[in-house]
Coordinates of C-alpha atoms in Angstrom, one line a residue:
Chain A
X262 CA 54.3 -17.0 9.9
X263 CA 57.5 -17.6 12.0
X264 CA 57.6 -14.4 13.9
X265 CA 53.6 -14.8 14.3
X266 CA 54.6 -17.8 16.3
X267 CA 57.3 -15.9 18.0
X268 CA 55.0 -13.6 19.2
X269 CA 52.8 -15.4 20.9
X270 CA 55.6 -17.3 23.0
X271 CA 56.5 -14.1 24.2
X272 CA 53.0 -13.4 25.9
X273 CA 52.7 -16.4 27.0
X274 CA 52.9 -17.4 30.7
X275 CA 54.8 -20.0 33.1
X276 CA 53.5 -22.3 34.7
X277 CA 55.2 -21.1 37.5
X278 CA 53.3 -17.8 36.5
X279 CA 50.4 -18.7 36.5
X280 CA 50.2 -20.6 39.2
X281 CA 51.5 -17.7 41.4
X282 CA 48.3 -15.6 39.9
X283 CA 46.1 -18.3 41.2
X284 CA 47.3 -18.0 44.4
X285 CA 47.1 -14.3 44.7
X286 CA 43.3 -14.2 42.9
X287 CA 42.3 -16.8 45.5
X288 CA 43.6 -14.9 48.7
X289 CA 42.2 -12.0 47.3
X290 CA 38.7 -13.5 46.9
X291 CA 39.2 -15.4 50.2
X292 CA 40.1 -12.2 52.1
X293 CA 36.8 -10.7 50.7
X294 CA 34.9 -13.1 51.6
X295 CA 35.6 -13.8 55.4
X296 CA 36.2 -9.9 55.6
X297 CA 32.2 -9.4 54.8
X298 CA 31.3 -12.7 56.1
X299 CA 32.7 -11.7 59.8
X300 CA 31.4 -8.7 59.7
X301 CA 27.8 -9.7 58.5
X302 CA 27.5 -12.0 61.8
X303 CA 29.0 -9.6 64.1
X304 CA 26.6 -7.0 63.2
X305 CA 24.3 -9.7 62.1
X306 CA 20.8 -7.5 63.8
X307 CA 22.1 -4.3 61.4
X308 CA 22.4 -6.9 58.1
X309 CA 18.7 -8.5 59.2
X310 CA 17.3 -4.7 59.6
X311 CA 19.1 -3.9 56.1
X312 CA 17.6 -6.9 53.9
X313 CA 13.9 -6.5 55.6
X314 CA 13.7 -3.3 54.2
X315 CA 14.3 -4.4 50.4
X316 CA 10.6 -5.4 49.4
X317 CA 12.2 -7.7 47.3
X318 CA 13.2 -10.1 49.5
X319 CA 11.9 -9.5 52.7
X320 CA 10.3 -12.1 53.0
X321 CA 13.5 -14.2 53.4
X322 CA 15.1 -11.8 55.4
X323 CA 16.4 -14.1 58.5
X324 CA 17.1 -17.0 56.0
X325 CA 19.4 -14.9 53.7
X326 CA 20.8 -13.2 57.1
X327 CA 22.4 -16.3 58.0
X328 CA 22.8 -18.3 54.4
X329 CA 25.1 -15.5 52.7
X330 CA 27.9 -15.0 55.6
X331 CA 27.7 -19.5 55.8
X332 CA 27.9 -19.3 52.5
X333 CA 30.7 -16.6 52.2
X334 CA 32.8 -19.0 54.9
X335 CA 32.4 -22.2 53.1
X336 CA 33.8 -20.7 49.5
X337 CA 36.4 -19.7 51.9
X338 CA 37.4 -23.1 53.1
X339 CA 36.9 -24.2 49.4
X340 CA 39.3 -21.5 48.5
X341 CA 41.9 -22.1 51.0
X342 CA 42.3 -25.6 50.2
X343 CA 44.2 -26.3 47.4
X344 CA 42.7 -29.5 46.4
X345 CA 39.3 -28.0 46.4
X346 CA 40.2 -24.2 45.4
X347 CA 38.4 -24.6 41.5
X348 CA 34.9 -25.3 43.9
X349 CA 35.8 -22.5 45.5
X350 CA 36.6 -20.4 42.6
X351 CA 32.9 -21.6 41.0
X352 CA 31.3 -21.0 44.2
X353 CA 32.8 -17.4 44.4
X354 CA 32.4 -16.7 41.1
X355 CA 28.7 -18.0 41.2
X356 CA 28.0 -16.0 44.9
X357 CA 29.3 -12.7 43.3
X358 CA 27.1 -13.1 40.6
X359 CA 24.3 -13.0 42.5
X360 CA 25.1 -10.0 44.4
X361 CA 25.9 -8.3 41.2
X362 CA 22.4 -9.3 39.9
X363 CA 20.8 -8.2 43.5
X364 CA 22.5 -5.2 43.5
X365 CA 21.0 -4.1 39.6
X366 CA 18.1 -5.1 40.7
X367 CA 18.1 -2.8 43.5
X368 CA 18.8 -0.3 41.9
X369 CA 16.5 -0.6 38.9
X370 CA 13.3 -1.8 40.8
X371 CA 13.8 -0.7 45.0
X372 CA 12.1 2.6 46.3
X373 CA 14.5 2.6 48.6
X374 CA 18.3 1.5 48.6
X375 CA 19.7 0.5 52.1
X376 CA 23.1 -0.8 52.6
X377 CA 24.6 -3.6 54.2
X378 CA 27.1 -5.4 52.4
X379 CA 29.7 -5.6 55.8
X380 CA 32.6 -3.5 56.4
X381 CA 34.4 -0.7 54.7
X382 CA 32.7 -1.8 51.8
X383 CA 29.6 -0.2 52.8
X384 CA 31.4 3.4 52.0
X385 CA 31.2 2.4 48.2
X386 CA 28.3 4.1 46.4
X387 CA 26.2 1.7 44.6
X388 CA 27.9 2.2 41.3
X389 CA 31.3 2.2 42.3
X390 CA 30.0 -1.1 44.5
X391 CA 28.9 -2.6 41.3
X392 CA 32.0 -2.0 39.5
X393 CA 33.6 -4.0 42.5
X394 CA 31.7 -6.6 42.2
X395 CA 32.1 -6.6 38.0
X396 CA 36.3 -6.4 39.1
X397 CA 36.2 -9.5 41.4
X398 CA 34.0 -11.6 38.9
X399 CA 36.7 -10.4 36.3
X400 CA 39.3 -12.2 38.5
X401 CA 37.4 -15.4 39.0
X402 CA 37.6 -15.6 35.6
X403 CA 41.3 -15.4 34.9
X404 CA 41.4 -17.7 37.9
X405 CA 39.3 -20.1 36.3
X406 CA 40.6 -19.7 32.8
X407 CA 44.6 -19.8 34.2
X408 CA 43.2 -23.0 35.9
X409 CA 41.8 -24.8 32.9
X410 CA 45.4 -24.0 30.7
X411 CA 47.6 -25.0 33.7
X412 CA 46.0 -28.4 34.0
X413 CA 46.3 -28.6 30.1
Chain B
X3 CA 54.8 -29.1 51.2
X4 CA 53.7 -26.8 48.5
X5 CA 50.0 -26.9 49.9
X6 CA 50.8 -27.0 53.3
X7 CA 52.4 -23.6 52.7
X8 CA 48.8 -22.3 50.6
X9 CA 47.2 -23.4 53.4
X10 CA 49.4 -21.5 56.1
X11 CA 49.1 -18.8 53.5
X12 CA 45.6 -19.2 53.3
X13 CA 44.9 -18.8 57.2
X14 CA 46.9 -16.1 57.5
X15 CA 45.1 -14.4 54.8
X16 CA 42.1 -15.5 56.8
X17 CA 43.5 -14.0 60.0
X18 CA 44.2 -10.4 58.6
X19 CA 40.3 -10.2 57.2
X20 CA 39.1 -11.0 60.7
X21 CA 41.5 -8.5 62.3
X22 CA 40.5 -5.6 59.5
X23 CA 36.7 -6.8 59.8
X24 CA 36.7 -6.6 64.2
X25 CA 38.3 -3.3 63.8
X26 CA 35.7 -1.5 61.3
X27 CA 32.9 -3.3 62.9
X28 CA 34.2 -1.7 66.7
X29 CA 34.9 1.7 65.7
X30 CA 31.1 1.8 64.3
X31 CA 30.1 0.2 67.7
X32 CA 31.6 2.9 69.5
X33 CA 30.1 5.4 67.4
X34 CA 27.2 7.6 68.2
X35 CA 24.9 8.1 65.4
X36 CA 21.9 11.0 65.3
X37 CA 19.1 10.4 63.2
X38 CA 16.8 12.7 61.3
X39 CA 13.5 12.0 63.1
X40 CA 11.8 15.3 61.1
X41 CA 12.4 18.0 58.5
X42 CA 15.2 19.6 60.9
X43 CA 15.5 17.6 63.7
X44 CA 18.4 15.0 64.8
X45 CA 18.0 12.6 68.2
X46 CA 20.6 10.2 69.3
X47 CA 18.8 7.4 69.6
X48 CA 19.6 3.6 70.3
X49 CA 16.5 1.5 68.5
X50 CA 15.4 4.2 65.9
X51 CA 11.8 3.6 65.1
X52 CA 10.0 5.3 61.7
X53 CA 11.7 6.2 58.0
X54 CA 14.3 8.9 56.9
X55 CA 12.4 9.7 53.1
X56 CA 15.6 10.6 51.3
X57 CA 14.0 12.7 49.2
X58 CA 12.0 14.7 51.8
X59 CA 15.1 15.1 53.5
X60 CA 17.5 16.4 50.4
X61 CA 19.6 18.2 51.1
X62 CA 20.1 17.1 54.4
X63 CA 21.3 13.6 55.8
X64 CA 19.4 10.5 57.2
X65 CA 22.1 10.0 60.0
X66 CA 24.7 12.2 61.2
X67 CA 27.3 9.6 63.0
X68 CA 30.0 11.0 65.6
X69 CA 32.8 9.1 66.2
X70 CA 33.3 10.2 70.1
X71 CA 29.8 11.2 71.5
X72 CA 29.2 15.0 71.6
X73 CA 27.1 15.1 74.7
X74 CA 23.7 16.1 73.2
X75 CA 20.2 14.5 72.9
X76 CA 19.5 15.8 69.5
X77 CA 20.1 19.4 67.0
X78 CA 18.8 20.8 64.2
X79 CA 20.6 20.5 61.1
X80 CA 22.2 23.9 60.9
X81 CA 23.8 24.2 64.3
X82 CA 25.0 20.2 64.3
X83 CA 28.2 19.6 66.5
X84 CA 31.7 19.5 63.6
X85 CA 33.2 16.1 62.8
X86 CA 30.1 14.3 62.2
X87 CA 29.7 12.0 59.4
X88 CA 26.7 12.3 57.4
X89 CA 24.9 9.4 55.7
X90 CA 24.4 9.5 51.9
X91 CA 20.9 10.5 50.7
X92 CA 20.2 6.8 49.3
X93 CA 20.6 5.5 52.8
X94 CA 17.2 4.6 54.7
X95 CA 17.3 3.7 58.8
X96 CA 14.3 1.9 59.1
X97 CA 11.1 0.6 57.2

């Protein structure tokens, strides 16, 4: 029973740990974010040509054109301040989701599969892109979870 | 002081995705990209009008994309200009 105990003190993290891996998750995320985000509205008539030609959702084509990059920069600002960083980390988490869920259902249902997900990004094939995605929503998780037993 | 420094942190972090994102988004801008306007048949072209059916066009490309301009309206498939970048199959250029 005692070296049970033992053992799990030795796994355990510091605060000081912990709160170091936060940090790195969240500029990871936030670098993500307003990496894709900027290039979404730079070459914002590319990422409007890409969605209307997912049957899918091409009907909201303009309106997800400009709501994902917004979107993308305001769990950014969540992220970067610390105050409101556990948003951001739901928000991100939440976003990524979606896009995880878009991207199966792309693939499973779409005739057709253009790309436009910003950046270098776009080089991923679509299953290496969805084991991105499955990677960062791993993170938000630790985050999340290093979040909850830090403030317990 | 400890969240003044995340936040400096933060922005810098911020900073570096801009820089990364400006630089992949300009040296696509400054590409010239040829697409597959037939069976055979590649045409630099600006506002590309029509659809590249991957899998018509197997095993060939939708776009071919040149990262200086080779000085040529358009090739066949065979005798393309080196260097060029092809598009995966999956890839359409317009609906």
């Amino acid at each position: 029973m005692e070296s049970r105990i033992i053992m799990k003190r030795r796994f355990a993290l510091t605060e000081s740990t912990k709160e170091w891996l936060i940090t790195a998750i969240r500029l990871v995320c936030m670098f993500l974010f307003l990496y894709t985000a900027y290039a979404k509205l730079v070459d914002h008539d590319r990422f409007l040509k890409g969605l209307s030609g997912v049957h899918l959702i091409s009907g909201l084509a303009v309106f997800i054109s400009w709501f994902v990059p917004l979107i993308e920069i305001l769990t950014f600002i969540l992220l970067l301040i610390p105050y409101t960083a556990k948003s951001g980390l739901y928000l991100f988490l939440a976003m990524m989701v979606v896009f995880t869920g878009y991207i199966s259902g792309v693939l499973l249902w779409a005739k057709t599969i253009p790309c436009h997900c910003g950046g270098v990004i776009e080089n991923l094939s679509w299953t290496q892109h969805l084991w991105f995605n499955l990677a960062f929503i791993g993170l938000a998780i630790i985050a999340l979870r290093l979040h909850k037993s830090n403030n317990q | 002081m400890k969240n003044f420094k995340q936040i400096a942190l933060g922005l810098v972090v911020g900073a570096m995705a801009i820089g990364f994102s400006s630089f992949t988004t300009a040296k696509k801008f400054a590409s010239v990209t040829y697409y597959q306007l037939s069976q055979d048949n590649y045409t630099k072209l600006t506002s590309p009008s029509g659809n590249c059916d991957p899998l018509q066009s197997k095993p060939h490309a939708c776009t071919i994309t040149y990262a200086t301009d080779p000085g040529v309206a358009s090739f066949t498939y065979s005798a393309r200009p080196s260097g060029g970048s092809e598009s995966a199959t999956k890839e359409i250029w317009e609906q």
